[in-house]
PDB file of C-alpha atoms in Angstrom:
ATOM      1  CA  MET A 115     148.726 104.368 102.778  1.00  0.00           C
ATOM      2  CA  LYS A 116     147.500 107.521 101.028  1.00  0.00           C
ATOM      3  CA  LYS A 117     146.690 105.525  97.866  1.00  0.00           C
ATOM      4  CA  LEU A 118     144.789 102.947  99.945  1.00  0.00           C
ATOM      5  CA  SER A 119     142.730 105.689 101.633  1.00  0.00           C
ATOM      6  CA  VAL A 120     141.865 107.223  98.271  1.00  0.00           C
ATOM      7  CA  ALA A 121     140.834 103.822  96.904  1.00  0.00           C
ATOM      8  CA  ILE A 122     138.573 103.095  99.896  1.00  0.00           C
ATOM      9  CA  ALA A 123     136.955 106.529  99.660  1.00  0.00           C
ATOM     10  CA  SER A 124     136.358 105.990  95.952  1.00  0.00           C
ATOM     11  CA  VAL A 125     134.577 102.701  96.604  1.00  0.00           C
ATOM     12  CA  LEU A 126     132.440 104.196  99.360  1.00  0.00           C
ATOM     13  CA  PHE A 127     131.383 107.211  97.326  1.00  0.00           C
ATOM     14  CA  SER A 128     130.622 105.177  94.209  1.00  0.00           C
ATOM     15  CA  GLY A 129     128.493 102.804  96.293  1.00  0.00           C
ATOM     16  CA  ALA A 130     126.574 105.721  97.811  1.00  0.00           C
ATOM     17  CA  ALA A 131     125.954 107.173  94.377  1.00  0.00           C
ATOM     18  CA  PHE A 132     124.630 103.839  93.103  1.00  0.00           C
ATOM     19  CA  ALA A 133     122.329 103.272  96.079  1.00  0.00           C
ATOM     20  CA  GLN A 134     119.575 105.569  94.811  1.00  0.00           C
ATOM     21  CA  SER A 135     116.516 105.681  97.075  1.00  0.00           C
ATOM     22  CA  TYR A 136     113.127 107.415  97.141  1.00  0.00           C
ATOM     23  CA  GLN A 137     110.368 108.197  99.637  1.00  0.00           C
ATOM     24  CA  SER A 138     107.636 109.458  97.316  1.00  0.00           C
ATOM     25  CA  ILE A 139     106.394 108.460  93.852  1.00  0.00           C
ATOM     26  CA  SER A 140     103.736 110.508  92.017  1.00  0.00           C
ATOM     27  CA  ASN A 141     102.145 110.016  88.594  1.00  0.00           C
ATOM     28  CA  LEU A 142     100.035 112.120  86.248  1.00  0.00           C
ATOM     29  CA  GLU A 143      98.481 109.997  83.503  1.00  0.00           C
ATOM     30  CA  TYR A 144      96.410 110.771  80.419  1.00  0.00           C
ATOM     31  CA  LEU A 145      94.543 107.897  78.767  1.00  0.00           C
ATOM     32  CA  ASN A 146      92.567 107.883  75.538  1.00  0.00           C
ATOM     33  CA  VAL A 147      90.427 104.822  74.837  1.00  0.00           C
ATOM     34  CA  GLU A 148      88.468 104.821  71.578  1.00  0.00           C
ATOM     35  CA  SER A 149      88.464 108.658  71.541  1.00  0.00           C
ATOM     36  CA  GLU A 150      87.293 108.907  75.172  1.00  0.00           C
ATOM     37  CA  ASP A 151      89.633 110.744  77.550  1.00  0.00           C
ATOM     38  CA  SER A 152      90.522 110.114  81.168  1.00  0.00           C
ATOM     39  CA  VAL A 153      93.037 111.677  83.540  1.00  0.00           C
ATOM     40  CA  ALA A 154      94.424 110.262  86.789  1.00  0.00           C
ATOM     41  CA  VAL A 155      96.745 111.551  89.503  1.00  0.00           C
ATOM     42  CA  ASP A 156      98.213 109.232  92.143  1.00  0.00           C
ATOM     43  CA  SER A 157     100.898 109.459  94.791  1.00  0.00           C
ATOM     44  CA  ILE A 158     102.443 107.302  97.511  1.00  0.00           C
ATOM     45  CA  TYR A 159     104.688 108.459 100.355  1.00  0.00           C
ATOM     46  CA  TYR A 160     106.889 106.049 102.339  1.00  0.00           C
ATOM     47  CA  PHE A 161     107.972 106.900 105.869  1.00  0.00           C
ATOM     48  CA  ALA A 162     111.501 105.659 105.127  1.00  0.00           C
ATOM     49  CA  PRO A 163     113.560 105.653 101.907  1.00  0.00           C
ATOM     50  CA  LYS A 164     113.194 102.696  99.560  1.00  0.00           C
ATOM     51  CA  GLN A 165     116.319 101.669  97.682  1.00  0.00           C
ATOM     52  CA  VAL A 166     116.149 100.813  93.976  1.00  0.00           C
ATOM     53  CA  LEU A 167     117.423  97.515  92.585  1.00  0.00           C
ATOM     54  CA  GLY A 168     119.280  99.105  89.687  1.00  0.00           C
ATOM     55  CA  PRO A 169     116.519 100.523  87.460  1.00  0.00           C
ATOM     56  CA  LEU A 170     115.085 103.654  89.050  1.00  0.00           C
ATOM     57  CA  ASP A 171     111.549 102.229  89.144  1.00  0.00           C
ATOM     58  CA  GLN A 172     112.339  98.761  90.519  1.00  0.00           C
ATOM     59  CA  PHE A 173     112.138  98.069  94.261  1.00  0.00           C
ATOM     60  CA  GLU A 174     112.010  95.024  96.535  1.00  0.00           C
ATOM     61  CA  TYR A 175     109.171  92.586  95.861  1.00  0.00           C
ATOM     62  CA  ILE A 176     107.757  92.781  99.395  1.00  0.00           C
ATOM     63  CA  ASN A 177     107.272  96.300 100.683  1.00  0.00           C
ATOM     64  CA  LYS A 178     108.230  96.668 104.354  1.00  0.00           C
ATOM     65  CA  GLU A 179     107.861 100.431 104.769  1.00  0.00           C
ATOM     66  CA  SER A 180     104.842 102.250 106.250  1.00  0.00           C
ATOM     67  CA  ASN A 181     103.125 104.459 103.702  1.00  0.00           C
ATOM     68  CA  ILE A 182     100.128 106.564 102.752  1.00  0.00           C
ATOM     69  CA  PHE A 183      98.675 106.840  99.242  1.00  0.00           C
ATOM     70  CA  GLY A 184      95.947 108.508  97.224  1.00  0.00           C
ATOM     71  CA  ARG A 185      94.496 108.560  93.719  1.00  0.00           C
ATOM     72  CA  ILE A 186      91.996 110.715  91.796  1.00  0.00           C
ATOM     73  CA  SER A 187      90.694 109.740  88.363  1.00  0.00           C
ATOM     74  CA  ASP A 188      88.216 111.391  86.026  1.00  0.00           C
ATOM     75  CA  ASN A 189      86.733 110.338  82.688  1.00  0.00           C
ATOM     76  CA  ASP A 190      83.671 111.058  80.566  1.00  0.00           C
ATOM     77  CA  TYR A 191      81.407 109.012  82.853  1.00  0.00           C
ATOM     78  CA  ALA A 192      82.638 109.154  86.444  1.00  0.00           C
ATOM     79  CA  THR A 193      85.109 110.470  88.978  1.00  0.00           C
ATOM     80  CA  GLY A 194      86.923 108.143  91.361  1.00  0.00           C
ATOM     81  CA  TYR A 195      88.832 108.646  94.597  1.00  0.00           C
ATOM     82  CA  ASN A 196      91.015 106.288  96.619  1.00  0.00           C
ATOM     83  CA  VAL A 197      93.010 106.943  99.807  1.00  0.00           C
ATOM     84  CA  GLY A 198      94.706 104.619 102.253  1.00  0.00           C
ATOM     85  CA  GLY A 199      97.852 103.542 103.985  1.00  0.00           C
ATOM     86  CA  GLU A 200      99.855 100.787 105.648  1.00  0.00           C
ATOM     87  CA  TYR A 201     101.618 100.831 108.995  1.00  0.00           C
ATOM     88  CA  PHE A 202     104.341  98.376 110.027  1.00  0.00           C
ATOM     89  CA  ALA A 203     104.900  97.871 113.757  1.00  0.00           C
ATOM     90  CA  ASP A 204     107.894  95.558 113.907  1.00  0.00           C
ATOM     91  CA  GLN A 205     106.623  92.446 112.076  1.00  0.00           C
ATOM     92  CA  PHE A 206     102.934  93.365 112.156  1.00  0.00           C
ATOM     93  CA  LEU A 207     101.090  95.223 109.381  1.00  0.00           C
ATOM     94  CA  VAL A 208      97.848  97.193 109.654  1.00  0.00           C
ATOM     95  CA  GLY A 209      96.319  98.721 106.537  1.00  0.00           C
ATOM     96  CA  ALA A 210      93.158 100.499 105.450  1.00  0.00           C
ATOM     97  CA  SER A 211      91.786 102.142 102.315  1.00  0.00           C
ATOM     98  CA  TYR A 212      88.627 103.885 101.154  1.00  0.00           C
ATOM     99  CA  SER A 213      87.507 104.271  97.560  1.00  0.00           C
ATOM    100  CA  VAL A 214      84.452 105.822  95.929  1.00  0.00           C
ATOM    101  CA  VAL A 215      83.216 106.046  92.344  1.00  0.00           C
ATOM    102  CA  ASP A 216      80.884 108.928  91.543  1.00  0.00           C
ATOM    103  CA  PRO A 217      79.200 108.367  88.135  1.00  0.00           C
ATOM    104  CA  ASP A 218      77.654 111.295  86.296  1.00  0.00           C
ATOM    105  CA  ASP A 219      74.267 109.598  85.876  1.00  0.00           C
ATOM    106  CA  PHE A 220      74.024 107.285  88.909  1.00  0.00           C
ATOM    107  CA  ASP A 221      74.483 107.327  92.674  1.00  0.00           C
ATOM    108  CA  SER A 222      78.019 107.011  93.995  1.00  0.00           C
ATOM    109  CA  ALA A 223      79.324 103.707  95.368  1.00  0.00           C
ATOM    110  CA  ASP A 224      82.082 103.342  97.930  1.00  0.00           C
ATOM    111  CA  GLN A 225      84.199 100.546  99.359  1.00  0.00           C
ATOM    112  CA  TYR A 226      86.225 100.035 102.549  1.00  0.00           C
ATOM    113  CA  THR A 227      89.186  97.701 102.880  1.00  0.00           C
ATOM    114  CA  LEU A 228      90.911  96.697 106.112  1.00  0.00           C
ATOM    115  CA  SER A 229      93.990  94.475 106.275  1.00  0.00           C
ATOM    116  CA  LEU A 230      96.169  92.775 108.864  1.00  0.00           C
ATOM    117  CA  GLY A 231      99.503  91.208 108.069  1.00  0.00           C
ATOM    118  CA  TYR A 232     102.468  89.488 109.645  1.00  0.00           C
ATOM    119  CA  LEU A 233     105.998  89.571 108.272  1.00  0.00           C
ATOM    120  CA  VAL A 234     107.203  86.050 108.959  1.00  0.00           C
ATOM    121  CA  SER A 235     110.622  86.979 107.584  1.00  0.00           C
ATOM    122  CA  ASP A 236     112.106  89.618 105.302  1.00  0.00           C
ATOM    123  CA  ASN A 237     110.941  87.604 102.301  1.00  0.00           C
ATOM    124  CA  PHE A 238     107.598  86.169 103.489  1.00  0.00           C
ATOM    125  CA  LEU A 239     104.443  88.185 104.257  1.00  0.00           C
ATOM    126  CA  LEU A 240     101.047  86.814 105.313  1.00  0.00           C
ATOM    127  CA  LYS A 241      97.984  89.050 105.023  1.00  0.00           C
ATOM    128  CA  ALA A 242      94.223  88.981 105.642  1.00  0.00           C
ATOM    129  CA  GLU A 243      91.903  91.565 104.030  1.00  0.00           C
ATOM    130  CA  ARG A 244      88.273  92.498 104.594  1.00  0.00           C
ATOM    131  CA  VAL A 245      86.667  94.131 101.543  1.00  0.00           C
ATOM    132  CA  ASP A 246      83.291  95.782 102.191  1.00  0.00           C
ATOM    133  CA  PRO A 247      81.607  97.301  99.103  1.00  0.00           C
ATOM    134  CA  GLU A 248      78.506  99.466  99.466  1.00  0.00           C
ATOM    135  CA  HIS A 249      76.552  97.440  96.908  1.00  0.00           C
ATOM    136  CA  GLY A 250      77.566  93.886  97.704  1.00  0.00           C
ATOM    137  CA  ASP A 251      78.581  91.435 100.386  1.00  0.00           C
ATOM    138  CA  GLU A 252      81.752  91.783 102.396  1.00  0.00           C
ATOM    139  CA  THR A 253      84.505  89.380 101.405  1.00  0.00           C
ATOM    140  CA  TYR A 254      87.625  88.190 103.192  1.00  0.00           C
ATOM    141  CA  PHE A 255      90.827  87.495 101.280  1.00  0.00           C
ATOM    142  CA  PHE A 256      93.933  85.678 102.525  1.00  0.00           C
ATOM    143  CA  SER A 257      97.298  85.931 100.829  1.00  0.00           C
ATOM    144  CA  GLY A 258     100.918  84.917 101.144  1.00  0.00           C
ATOM    145  CA  ARG A 259     103.717  86.817  99.401  1.00  0.00           C
ATOM    146  CA  TYR A 260     107.200  85.287  99.105  1.00  0.00           C
ATOM    147  CA  ASP A 261     110.388  86.073  97.230  1.00  0.00           C
ATOM    148  CA  HIS A 262     113.431  83.887  96.705  1.00  0.00           C
ATOM    149  CA  ALA A 263     116.864  85.401  96.048  1.00  0.00           C
ATOM    150  CA  LEU A 264     118.559  83.626  93.155  1.00  0.00           C
ATOM    151  CA  ASN A 265     121.829  85.476  93.761  1.00  0.00           C
ATOM    152  CA  SER A 266     122.933  88.879  95.040  1.00  0.00           C
ATOM    153  CA  THR A 267     120.731  90.747  92.524  1.00  0.00           C
ATOM    154  CA  ASP A 268     118.145  88.417  90.936  1.00  0.00           C
ATOM    155  CA  TYR A 269     114.946  87.136  92.541  1.00  0.00           C
ATOM    156  CA  ILE A 270     111.709  85.357  91.802  1.00  0.00           C
ATOM    157  CA  GLY A 271     108.589  86.315  93.757  1.00  0.00           C
ATOM    158  CA  PHE A 272     105.155  84.729  94.188  1.00  0.00           C
ATOM    159  CA  GLU A 273     101.835  85.709  95.726  1.00  0.00           C
ATOM    160  CA  VAL A 274      98.894  83.366  96.348  1.00  0.00           C
ATOM    161  CA  ARG A 275      95.516  84.980  97.160  1.00  0.00           C
ATOM    162  CA  ILE A 276      92.169  83.295  97.884  1.00  0.00           C
ATOM    163  CA  ASP A 277      88.824  84.381  99.302  1.00  0.00           C
ATOM    164  CA  ASP A 278      87.092  82.950 102.371  1.00  0.00           C
ATOM    165  CA  GLU A 279      84.818  80.681 100.310  1.00  0.00           C
ATOM    166  CA  PHE A 280      87.587  79.592  97.959  1.00  0.00           C
ATOM    167  CA  ASP A 281      85.640  80.926  94.965  1.00  0.00           C
ATOM    168  CA  HIS A 282      88.505  83.214  93.923  1.00  0.00           C
ATOM    169  CA  ARG A 283      91.996  81.748  93.497  1.00  0.00           C
ATOM    170  CA  GLU A 284      94.806  83.983  92.306  1.00  0.00           C
ATOM    171  CA  LEU A 285      98.488  83.469  91.590  1.00  0.00           C
ATOM    172  CA  ASN A 286     100.907  86.329  90.833  1.00  0.00           C
ATOM    173  CA  GLY A 287     104.583  86.063  90.009  1.00  0.00           C
ATOM    174  CA  LYS A 288     107.560  88.250  89.153  1.00  0.00           C
ATOM    175  CA  TYR A 289     111.083  87.540  87.943  1.00  0.00           C
ATOM    176  CA  PHE A 290     113.843  90.168  88.169  1.00  0.00           C
ATOM    177  CA  LYS A 291     117.135  89.584  86.345  1.00  0.00           C
ATOM    178  CA  ASP A 292     120.308  91.666  86.195  1.00  0.00           C
ATOM    179  CA  LEU A 293     121.626  90.960  82.694  1.00  0.00           C
ATOM    180  CA  LYS A 294     124.909  92.705  83.546  1.00  0.00           C
ATOM    181  CA  GLN A 295     126.453  95.459  81.420  1.00  0.00           C
ATOM    182  CA  GLY A 296     123.760  97.779  82.815  1.00  0.00           C
ATOM    183  CA  ASN A 297     120.802  95.842  81.346  1.00  0.00           C
ATOM    184  CA  TYR A 298     117.878  94.388  83.321  1.00  0.00           C
ATOM    185  CA  LEU A 299     114.787  92.271  82.638  1.00  0.00           C
ATOM    186  CA  THR A 300     111.518  91.739  84.499  1.00  0.00           C
ATOM    187  CA  VAL A 301     108.761  89.249  83.714  1.00  0.00           C
ATOM    188  CA  GLU A 302     105.401  89.400  85.536  1.00  0.00           C
ATOM    189  CA  ALA A 303     102.445  87.029  85.310  1.00  0.00           C
ATOM    190  CA  GLN A 304      98.979  86.675  86.828  1.00  0.00           C
ATOM    191  CA  TYR A 305      96.483  83.817  86.766  1.00  0.00           C
ATOM    192  CA  ILE A 306      92.971  84.048  88.264  1.00  0.00           C
ATOM    193  CA  ASN A 307      90.649  81.060  88.654  1.00  0.00           C
ATOM    194  CA  ARG A 308      87.040  81.970  89.581  1.00  0.00           C
ATOM    195  CA  ASP A 309      83.874  79.949  90.068  1.00  0.00           C
ATOM    196  CA  ASP A 310      81.574  82.747  88.854  1.00  0.00           C
ATOM    197  CA  ALA A 311      83.571  83.834  85.784  1.00  0.00           C
ATOM    198  CA  ASP A 312      86.011  82.616  83.154  1.00  0.00           C
ATOM    199  CA  ASN A 313      89.597  82.055  84.128  1.00  0.00           C
ATOM    200  CA  TYR A 314      91.957  84.903  83.329  1.00  0.00           C
ATOM    201  CA  TRP A 315      95.708  85.315  82.769  1.00  0.00           C
ATOM    202  CA  GLN A 316      98.039  88.105  81.772  1.00  0.00           C
ATOM    203  CA  LEU A 317     101.765  88.363  81.088  1.00  0.00           C
ATOM    204  CA  GLY A 318     104.099  91.348  80.884  1.00  0.00           C
ATOM    205  CA  SER A 319     107.775  92.205  80.627  1.00  0.00           C
ATOM    206  CA  HIS A 320     110.123  95.186  80.929  1.00  0.00           C
ATOM    207  CA  TYR A 321     113.552  95.349  79.307  1.00  0.00           C
ATOM    208  CA  TYR A 322     115.964  98.001  80.631  1.00  0.00           C
ATOM    209  CA  PHE A 323     118.696  99.340  78.341  1.00  0.00           C
ATOM    210  CA  ASN A 324     120.070 101.011  81.467  1.00  0.00           C
ATOM    211  CA  LYS A 325     118.680 102.111  84.830  1.00  0.00           C
ATOM    212  CA  MET A 326     116.836 105.067  83.222  1.00  0.00           C
ATOM    213  CA  THR A 327     115.453 103.742  79.908  1.00  0.00           C
ATOM    214  CA  SER A 328     113.127 100.798  79.305  1.00  0.00           C
ATOM    215  CA  VAL A 329     110.544  99.298  76.962  1.00  0.00           C
ATOM    216  CA  PHE A 330     107.602  97.128  77.974  1.00  0.00           C
ATOM    217  CA  VAL A 331     104.889  94.858  76.586  1.00  0.00           C
ATOM    218  CA  ASN A 332     101.770  93.288  78.164  1.00  0.00           C
ATOM    219  CA  PHE A 333      99.070  90.942  76.854  1.00  0.00           C
ATOM    220  CA  ASP A 334      96.266  88.778  78.260  1.00  0.00           C
ATOM    221  CA  ASP A 335      93.895  85.953  77.349  1.00  0.00           C
ATOM    222  CA  GLU A 336      91.160  88.403  76.317  1.00  0.00           C
ATOM    223  CA  ASP A 337      93.389  89.404  73.391  1.00  0.00           C
ATOM    224  CA  PHE A 338      94.259  92.836  74.761  1.00  0.00           C
ATOM    225  CA  TYR A 339      97.852  94.006  74.471  1.00  0.00           C
ATOM    226  CA  ASN A 340      99.891  97.159  74.984  1.00  0.00           C
ATOM    227  CA  PHE A 341     103.483  98.247  74.595  1.00  0.00           C
ATOM    228  CA  GLY A 342     105.513 101.366  75.193  1.00  0.00           C
ATOM    229  CA  ALA A 343     108.634 102.955  76.616  1.00  0.00           C
ATOM    230  CA  LYS A 344     109.745 104.845  79.730  1.00  0.00           C
ATOM    231  CA  TYR A 345     112.585 107.325  80.057  1.00  0.00           C
ATOM    232  CA  PHE A 346     113.986 109.083  83.147  1.00  0.00           C
ATOM    233  CA  ILE A 347     115.016 112.610  82.209  1.00  0.00           C
ATOM    234  CA  ASP A 348     117.061 112.679  85.409  1.00  0.00           C
ATOM    235  CA  THR A 349     116.929 110.750  88.685  1.00  0.00           C
ATOM    236  CA  ASN A 350     113.684 112.471  89.733  1.00  0.00           C
ATOM    237  CA  PHE A 351     111.514 112.811  86.625  1.00  0.00           C
ATOM    238  CA  ALA A 352     110.360 110.303  84.019  1.00  0.00           C
ATOM    239  CA  VAL A 353     107.985 110.184  81.067  1.00  0.00           C
ATOM    240  CA  SER A 354     106.358 107.126  79.529  1.00  0.00           C
ATOM    241  CA  ALA A 355     104.045 106.524  76.598  1.00  0.00           C
ATOM    242  CA  GLY A 356     102.319 103.538  75.080  1.00  0.00           C
ATOM    243  CA  TYR A 357      99.710 102.109  72.745  1.00  0.00           C
ATOM    244  CA  GLY A 358      97.225  99.290  73.227  1.00  0.00           C
ATOM    245  CA  SER A 359      94.679  97.386  71.148  1.00  0.00           C
ATOM    246  CA  ASN A 360      92.882  94.052  70.804  1.00  0.00           C
ATOM    247  CA  TRP A 361      93.799  91.252  68.405  1.00  0.00           C
ATOM    248  CA  ASP A 362      90.111  90.599  67.571  1.00  0.00           C
ATOM    249  CA  GLU A 363      89.002  94.240  67.390  1.00  0.00           C
ATOM    250  CA  SER A 364      91.348  96.144  65.131  1.00  0.00           C
ATOM    251  CA  SER A 365      89.307  99.327  65.611  1.00  0.00           C
ATOM    252  CA  TYR A 366      90.047  99.369  69.358  1.00  0.00           C
ATOM    253  CA  ASP A 367      92.743 101.937  70.154  1.00  0.00           C
ATOM    254  CA  GLN A 368      94.235 102.928  73.483  1.00  0.00           C
ATOM    255  CA  TRP A 369      96.906 105.594  73.974  1.00  0.00           C
ATOM    256  CA  PHE A 370      98.482 106.754  77.194  1.00  0.00           C
ATOM    257  CA  LEU A 371     101.038 109.313  78.339  1.00  0.00           C
ATOM    258  CA  LYS A 372     102.395 109.464  81.892  1.00  0.00           C
ATOM    259  CA  ALA A 373     104.682 111.807  83.829  1.00  0.00           C
ATOM    260  CA  THR A 374     106.350 110.505  87.009  1.00  0.00           C
ATOM    261  CA  ALA A 375     108.136 112.327  89.846  1.00  0.00           C
ATOM    262  CA  GLN A 376     110.229 110.440  92.425  1.00  0.00           C
ATOM    263  CA  PHE A 377     111.922 112.034  95.448  1.00  0.00           C
TER     264      PHE A 377
END
């Protein structure tokens, strides 16, 4: 009986240790594009802990926790601000955000976004958004976000988003795979079909050597690409760095360095 009690306690404590969760994620990022610098700080706070899926920066595909967020960015030409939040009342979602860009040589321009959503089930979210820019017409977007569990760990998720005049059609997808032995893989894709611009797609992937160390690569149909690595120093702090360029413009260089804090 004593051995059985010890075994049960061991299982419970190991499970609790594995079930890492966070309520806040903050980033400080430095970006250098063709010798021009920019700095950004962003943070999001969830009103309830969000559990990771293995890697310390991977969470469920559909967020179901109320939150508030903010971002400040500054470069050689402008300063930008963005604040907002989402509130879940049972299955209903209400969200709002405000953003403003303040260029050095022009008047500032702001934008308001309001959203309403309904969580049909734990893996299916419907949402309507009203986007109202200062210099432009208001636009309504409608989206559906769905994820399908392939087994106890893996999933594939999709999001379809269109505007009220069906001029903008967007498809996003993500695949999360537990490769076992402590390794994980994600693949993310986006395709945008627009009446007033060329179609656009991008593809990216993360490979995790373990829950704290990963490498990534992204590329798109405009011949831009970037790659880099991320490392968690401990369960609360991470650093990442990367390089980007363009296949057709060998002189184009982009470097970034980011510090992340999760609690």
